XYZ file of C-alpha atoms in Angstrom:
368
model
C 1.861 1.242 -12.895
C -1.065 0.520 -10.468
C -0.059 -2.814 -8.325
C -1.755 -6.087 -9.657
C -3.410 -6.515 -6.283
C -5.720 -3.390 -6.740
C -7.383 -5.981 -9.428
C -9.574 -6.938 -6.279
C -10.854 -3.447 -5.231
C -14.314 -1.935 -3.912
C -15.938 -2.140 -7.525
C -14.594 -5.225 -8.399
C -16.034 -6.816 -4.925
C -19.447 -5.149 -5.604
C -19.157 -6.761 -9.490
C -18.731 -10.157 -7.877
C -21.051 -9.944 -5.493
C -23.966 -8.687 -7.714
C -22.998 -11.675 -10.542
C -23.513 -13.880 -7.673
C -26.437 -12.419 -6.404
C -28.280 -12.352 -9.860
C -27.864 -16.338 -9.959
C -28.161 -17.038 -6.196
C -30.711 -15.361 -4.385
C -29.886 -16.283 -0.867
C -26.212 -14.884 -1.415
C -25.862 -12.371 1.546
C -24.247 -10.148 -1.029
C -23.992 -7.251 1.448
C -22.340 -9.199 4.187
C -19.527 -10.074 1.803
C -18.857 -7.124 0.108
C -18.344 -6.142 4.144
C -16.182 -9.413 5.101
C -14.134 -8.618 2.252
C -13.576 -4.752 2.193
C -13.015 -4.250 6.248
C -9.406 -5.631 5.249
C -8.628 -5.572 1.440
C -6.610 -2.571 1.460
C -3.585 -4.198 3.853
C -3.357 -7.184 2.265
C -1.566 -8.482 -0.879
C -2.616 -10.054 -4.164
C -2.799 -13.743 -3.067
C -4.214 -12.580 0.816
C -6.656 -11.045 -1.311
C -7.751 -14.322 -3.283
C -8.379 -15.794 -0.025
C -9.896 -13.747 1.921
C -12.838 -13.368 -1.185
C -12.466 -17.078 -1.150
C -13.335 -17.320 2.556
C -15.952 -14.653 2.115
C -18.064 -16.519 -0.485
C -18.192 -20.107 2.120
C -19.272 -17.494 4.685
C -22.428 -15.524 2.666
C -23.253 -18.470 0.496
C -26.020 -21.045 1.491
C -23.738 -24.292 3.211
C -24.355 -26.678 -0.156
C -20.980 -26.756 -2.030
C -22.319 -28.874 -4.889
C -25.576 -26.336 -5.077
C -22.817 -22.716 -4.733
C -20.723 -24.262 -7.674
C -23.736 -24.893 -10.085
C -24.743 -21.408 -9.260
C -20.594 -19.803 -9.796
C -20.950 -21.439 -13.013
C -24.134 -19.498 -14.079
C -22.567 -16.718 -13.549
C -19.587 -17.192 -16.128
C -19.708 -16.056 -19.462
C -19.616 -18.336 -22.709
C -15.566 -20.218 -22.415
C -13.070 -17.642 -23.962
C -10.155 -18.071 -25.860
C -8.019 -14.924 -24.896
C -4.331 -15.695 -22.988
C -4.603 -14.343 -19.468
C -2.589 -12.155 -19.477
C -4.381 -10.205 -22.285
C -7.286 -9.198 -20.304
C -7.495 -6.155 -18.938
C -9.312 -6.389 -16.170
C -12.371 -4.936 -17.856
C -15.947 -5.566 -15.463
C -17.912 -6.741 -17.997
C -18.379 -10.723 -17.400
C -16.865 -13.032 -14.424
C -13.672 -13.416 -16.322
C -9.783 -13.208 -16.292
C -8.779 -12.674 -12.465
C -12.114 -12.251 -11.183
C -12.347 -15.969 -11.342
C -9.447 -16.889 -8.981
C -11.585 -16.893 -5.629
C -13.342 -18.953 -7.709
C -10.784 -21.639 -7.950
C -9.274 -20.596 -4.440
C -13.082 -21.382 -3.278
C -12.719 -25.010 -4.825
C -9.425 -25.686 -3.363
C -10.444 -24.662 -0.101
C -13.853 -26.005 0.232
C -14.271 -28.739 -2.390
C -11.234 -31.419 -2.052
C -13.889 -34.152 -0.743
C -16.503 -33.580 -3.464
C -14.181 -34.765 -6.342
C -16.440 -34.922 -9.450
C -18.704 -31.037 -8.403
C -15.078 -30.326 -8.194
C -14.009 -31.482 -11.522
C -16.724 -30.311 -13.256
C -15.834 -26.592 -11.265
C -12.231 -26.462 -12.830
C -13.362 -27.711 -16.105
C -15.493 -24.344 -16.614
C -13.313 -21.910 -14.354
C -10.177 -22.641 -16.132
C -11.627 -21.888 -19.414
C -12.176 -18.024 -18.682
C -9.114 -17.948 -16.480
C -6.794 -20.662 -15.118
C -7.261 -23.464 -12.401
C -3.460 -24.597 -12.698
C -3.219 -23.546 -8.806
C -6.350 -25.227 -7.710
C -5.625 -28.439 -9.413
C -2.412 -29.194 -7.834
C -4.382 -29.734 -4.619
C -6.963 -32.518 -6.433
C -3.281 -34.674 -7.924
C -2.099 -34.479 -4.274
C -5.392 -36.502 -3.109
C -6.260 -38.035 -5.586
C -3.624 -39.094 -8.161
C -3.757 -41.187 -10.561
C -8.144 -40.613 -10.617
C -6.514 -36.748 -11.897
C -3.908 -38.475 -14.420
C -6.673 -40.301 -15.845
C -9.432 -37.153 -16.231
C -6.042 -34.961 -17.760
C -5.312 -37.322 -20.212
C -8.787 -36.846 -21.784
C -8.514 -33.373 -21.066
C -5.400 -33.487 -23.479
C -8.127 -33.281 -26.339
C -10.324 -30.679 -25.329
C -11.084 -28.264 -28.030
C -11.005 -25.310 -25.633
C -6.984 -24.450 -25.053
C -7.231 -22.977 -21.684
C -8.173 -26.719 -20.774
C -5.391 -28.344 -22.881
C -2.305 -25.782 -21.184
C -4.052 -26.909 -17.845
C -2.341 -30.070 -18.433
C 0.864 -29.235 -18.502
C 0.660 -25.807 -16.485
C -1.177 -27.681 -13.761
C 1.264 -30.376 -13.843
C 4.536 -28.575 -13.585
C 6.996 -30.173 -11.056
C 8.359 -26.704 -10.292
C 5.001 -24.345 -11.040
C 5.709 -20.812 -9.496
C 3.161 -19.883 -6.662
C 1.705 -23.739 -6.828
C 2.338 -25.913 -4.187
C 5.064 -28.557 -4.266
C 3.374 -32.109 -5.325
C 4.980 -35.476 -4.649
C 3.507 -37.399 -7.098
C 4.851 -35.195 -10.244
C 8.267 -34.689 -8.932
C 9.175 -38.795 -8.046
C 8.499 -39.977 -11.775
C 9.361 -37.616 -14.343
C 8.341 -40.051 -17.152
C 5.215 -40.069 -16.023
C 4.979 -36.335 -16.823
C 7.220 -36.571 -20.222
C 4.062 -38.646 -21.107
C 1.170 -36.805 -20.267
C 2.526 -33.756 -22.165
C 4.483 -35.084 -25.150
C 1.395 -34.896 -27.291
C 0.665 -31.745 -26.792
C 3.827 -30.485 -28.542
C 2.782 -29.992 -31.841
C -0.376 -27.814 -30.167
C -2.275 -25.275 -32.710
C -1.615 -22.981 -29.477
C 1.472 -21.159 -28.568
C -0.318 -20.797 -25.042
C -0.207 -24.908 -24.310
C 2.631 -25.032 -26.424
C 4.692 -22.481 -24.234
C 3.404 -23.999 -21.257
C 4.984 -27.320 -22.449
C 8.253 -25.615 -22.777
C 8.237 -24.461 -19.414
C 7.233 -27.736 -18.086
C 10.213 -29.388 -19.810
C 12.726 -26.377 -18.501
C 11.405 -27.629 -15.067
C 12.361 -30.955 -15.753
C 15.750 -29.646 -17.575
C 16.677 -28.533 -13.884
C 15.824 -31.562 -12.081
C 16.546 -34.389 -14.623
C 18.824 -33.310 -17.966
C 19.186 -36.543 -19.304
C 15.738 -37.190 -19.567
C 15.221 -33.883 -20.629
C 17.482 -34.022 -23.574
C 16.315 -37.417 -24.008
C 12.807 -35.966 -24.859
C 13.535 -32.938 -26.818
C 16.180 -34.852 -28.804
C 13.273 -37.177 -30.139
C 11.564 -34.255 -31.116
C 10.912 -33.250 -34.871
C 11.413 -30.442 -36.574
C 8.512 -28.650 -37.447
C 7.875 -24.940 -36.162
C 5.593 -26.200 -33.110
C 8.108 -28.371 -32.113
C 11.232 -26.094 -32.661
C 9.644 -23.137 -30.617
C 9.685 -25.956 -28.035
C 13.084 -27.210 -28.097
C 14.224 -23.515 -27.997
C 12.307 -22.334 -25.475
C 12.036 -25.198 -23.245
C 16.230 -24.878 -23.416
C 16.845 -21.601 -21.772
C 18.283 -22.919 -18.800
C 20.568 -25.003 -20.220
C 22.217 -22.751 -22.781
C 22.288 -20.039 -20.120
C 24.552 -22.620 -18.164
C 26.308 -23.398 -21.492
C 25.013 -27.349 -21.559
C 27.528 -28.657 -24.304
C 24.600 -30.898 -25.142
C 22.320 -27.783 -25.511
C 24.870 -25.713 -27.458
C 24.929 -28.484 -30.058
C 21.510 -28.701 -30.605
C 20.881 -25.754 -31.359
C 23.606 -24.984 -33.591
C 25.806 -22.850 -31.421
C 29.760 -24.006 -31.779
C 32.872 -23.192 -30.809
C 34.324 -20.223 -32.415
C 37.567 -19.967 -34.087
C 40.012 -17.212 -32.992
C 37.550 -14.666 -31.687
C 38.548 -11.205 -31.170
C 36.453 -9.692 -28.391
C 36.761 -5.999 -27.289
C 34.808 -5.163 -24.521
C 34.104 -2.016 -22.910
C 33.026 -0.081 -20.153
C 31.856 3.768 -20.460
C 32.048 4.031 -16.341
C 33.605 2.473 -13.630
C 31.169 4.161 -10.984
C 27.632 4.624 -11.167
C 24.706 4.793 -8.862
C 21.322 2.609 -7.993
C 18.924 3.618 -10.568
C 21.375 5.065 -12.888
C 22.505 2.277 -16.025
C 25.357 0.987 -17.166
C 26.484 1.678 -20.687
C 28.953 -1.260 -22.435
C 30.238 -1.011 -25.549
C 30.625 -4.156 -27.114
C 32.470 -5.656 -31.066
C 33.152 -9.611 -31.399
C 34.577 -10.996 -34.233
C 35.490 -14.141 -35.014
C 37.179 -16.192 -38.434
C 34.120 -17.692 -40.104
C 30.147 -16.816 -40.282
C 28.343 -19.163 -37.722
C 25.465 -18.867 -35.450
C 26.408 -16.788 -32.731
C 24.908 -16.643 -29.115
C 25.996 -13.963 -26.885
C 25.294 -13.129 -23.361
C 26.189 -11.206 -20.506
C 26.698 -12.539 -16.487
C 26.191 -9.853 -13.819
C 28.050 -10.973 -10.772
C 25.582 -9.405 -8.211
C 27.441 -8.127 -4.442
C 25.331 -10.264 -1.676
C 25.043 -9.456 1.641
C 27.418 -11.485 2.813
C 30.183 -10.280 0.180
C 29.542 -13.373 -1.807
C 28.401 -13.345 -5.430
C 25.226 -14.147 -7.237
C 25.398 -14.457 -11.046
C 22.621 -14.127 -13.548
C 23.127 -14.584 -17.594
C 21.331 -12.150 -20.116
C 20.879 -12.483 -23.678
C 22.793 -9.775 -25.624
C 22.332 -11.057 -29.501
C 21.158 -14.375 -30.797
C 22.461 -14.447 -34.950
C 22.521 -17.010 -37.506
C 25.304 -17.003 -39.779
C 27.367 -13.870 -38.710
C 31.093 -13.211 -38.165
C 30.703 -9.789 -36.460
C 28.836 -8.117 -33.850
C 29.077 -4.756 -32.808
C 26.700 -2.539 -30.715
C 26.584 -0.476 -27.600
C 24.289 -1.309 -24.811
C 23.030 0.399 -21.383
C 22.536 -2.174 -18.733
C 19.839 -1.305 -16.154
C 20.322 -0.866 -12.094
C 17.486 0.215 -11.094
C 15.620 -0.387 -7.941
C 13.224 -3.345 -8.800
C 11.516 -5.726 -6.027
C 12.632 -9.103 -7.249
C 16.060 -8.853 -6.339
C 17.960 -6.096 -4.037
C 20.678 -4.198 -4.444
C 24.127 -4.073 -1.953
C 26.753 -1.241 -2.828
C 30.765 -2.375 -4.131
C 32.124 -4.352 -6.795
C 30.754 -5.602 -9.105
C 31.594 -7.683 -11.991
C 30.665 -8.519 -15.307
C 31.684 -11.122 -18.153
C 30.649 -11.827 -21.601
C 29.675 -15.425 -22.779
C 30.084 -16.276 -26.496
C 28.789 -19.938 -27.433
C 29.176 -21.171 -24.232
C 32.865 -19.786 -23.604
C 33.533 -17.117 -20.547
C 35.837 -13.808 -21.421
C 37.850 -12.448 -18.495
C 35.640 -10.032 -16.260
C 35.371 -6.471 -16.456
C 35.227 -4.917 -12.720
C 32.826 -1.808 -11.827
C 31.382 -0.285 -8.321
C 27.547 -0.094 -7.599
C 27.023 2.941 -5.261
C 23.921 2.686 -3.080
């Protein structure tokens, strides 16, 4: 699979740079398909962003408000499709192409609030400014609570999941905001309405907003998804929003979603190898049983060898049932190289997880 950074390559430059030149005349179009391409090929995905960012304040004429109004002309009608369905197809200023966009905004356009507004209003409906916006809260506060609360009813939902995307105490890749971290409430109420959403996009970006709050404040976090109801928009919420906590086998979570103690399970548990390589998987074989049908949540923990000999654990979902009283399937866990985490060679250990209750640990040796 190609690298996501390759999004931004020579034809994609030259597509931005003649969209811009059609609206904006005085655009030195060649200049900044030069600024940007002497060094695009070294850098990575968010280098990229800026450097096209900083290319576009260089080439453009030195009127902010006058650059934006001409961006905007060269958007297409606002979209509906989820980001990450588009395919990076050149036909419009869409999808990705629009994040030097909003990197242009954040970098150029903090002092000119309302151009500014109006700029992430219009961007984040064929992309996302959740990243850009997070720099407008920091300055400007409560002025940003007030516009996002009225945003809350947009009929576009790109705008609507900006709320609560853009808002995220804990947003991946965003930077780290004062003002939504010190009064959690604050947030709670900004995004409760959105919960019943037409959109699984806003409505999935609620749940992650909550998780974020599930790690920093559980009380209030149960609090809120406790008062919940119970329709469909609001369950996918509760469940989805509680993946941290059941993963860490929160009594309170367990409960609320249905997942009890079991009565005299009978767990065998086994593994096909003791040895195997980086790369290579490991195959478990794996039958619980236990005295009466209930809903039954079971998971795996991989105690990861550190570098300094210590262990990391992570939880996986193995089967999720309602109303069972056996469970019996073989599996082949995965070691491959991947770059999120890295590898160290020894022992290993793994442990199953059945509603919340830890089975002894099976032992096995990762050889680099």
């Amino acid at each position: 699979m190609e690298p996501f950074k390759n999004i931004y390559n020579k034809k994609s430059i030259a597509f931005i740079a003649d969209s811009i030149k059609r609206q904006c005349p005085s655009f030195q179009d060649k200049k900044f398909k030069k600024y940007v391409l002497k060094d695009l090929e070294k850098l990575e995905l968010k280098q990229r962003v800026n450097l096209i960012a900083e290319a576009l304040h260089e080439t453009m004429p030195y009127d902010y408000k006058k650059n934006i109004e001409k961006l905007i002309k060269t958007l297409p009608s606002p979209q509906e499709h989820l980001d990450h369905e588009w395919q990076g197809e050149l036909k419009s200023m869409s999808g990705f192409l629009i994040w030097p966009y909003c990197t242009y905004v954040e970098k150029y356009g903090l002092e000119e609030f309302e151009t500014s507004l109006e700029a992430m209003l219009e961007f984040t409906q064929r992309f996302s400014a959740e990243f850009v916006i997070r720099h407008f809260i920091n300055k400007y506060e409560s002025k940003m609570f007030d516009h996002l609360k009225t945003w809350k009813k947009h009929p576009n939902h790109h705008v609507r999941r900006l709320v609560s995307e853009g808002t995220r105490p804990r947003l991946p890749w965003g930077i780290s905001v004062p003002y939504l971290k010190e009064n959690l409430s604050r947030n709670i109420q900004l995004i409760k309405s959105l919960r019943k959403d037409p959109s699984l996009y806003v409505r999935r970006s609620v749940a992650n907003h909550l998780n974020d709050i599930s790690h920093m404040d559980p009380e209030l976090f149960f609090e809120t998804i406790e008062s919940f109801g119970t329709t469909p928009e609001e369950n996918y919420i509760k469940r989805h929003s509680s993946r941290t906590m059941l993963k860490k086998a929160h009594p309170r979570a367990l409960k609320l979603h249905g997942y009890f103690p079991v009565s005299r399970p009978k767990i065998s548990f086994k593994l096909s190898e003791s040895k195997i390589k980086e790369g290579d998987s490991l195959p478990i074989k794996v039958k619980v049983q236990v005295e009466k049908k209930q809903n039954l949540l079971l998971e795996y923990i991989i105690y990861y060898k550190k570098a300094n000999n210590d262990y990391s654990e992570k939880v996986f979902r193995l089967r999720d049932v309602k109303d069972q009283n056996i469970l019996e399937f073989e599996k082949n866990i995965s070691f491959k190289k991947v770059s999120t985490r890295k590898h160290y060679p020894g022992i290993h250990y793994i442990q199953l997880q059945l509603n919340g209750v830890r089975f002894p640990k099976k032992k096995f040796e990762l050889l680099i």
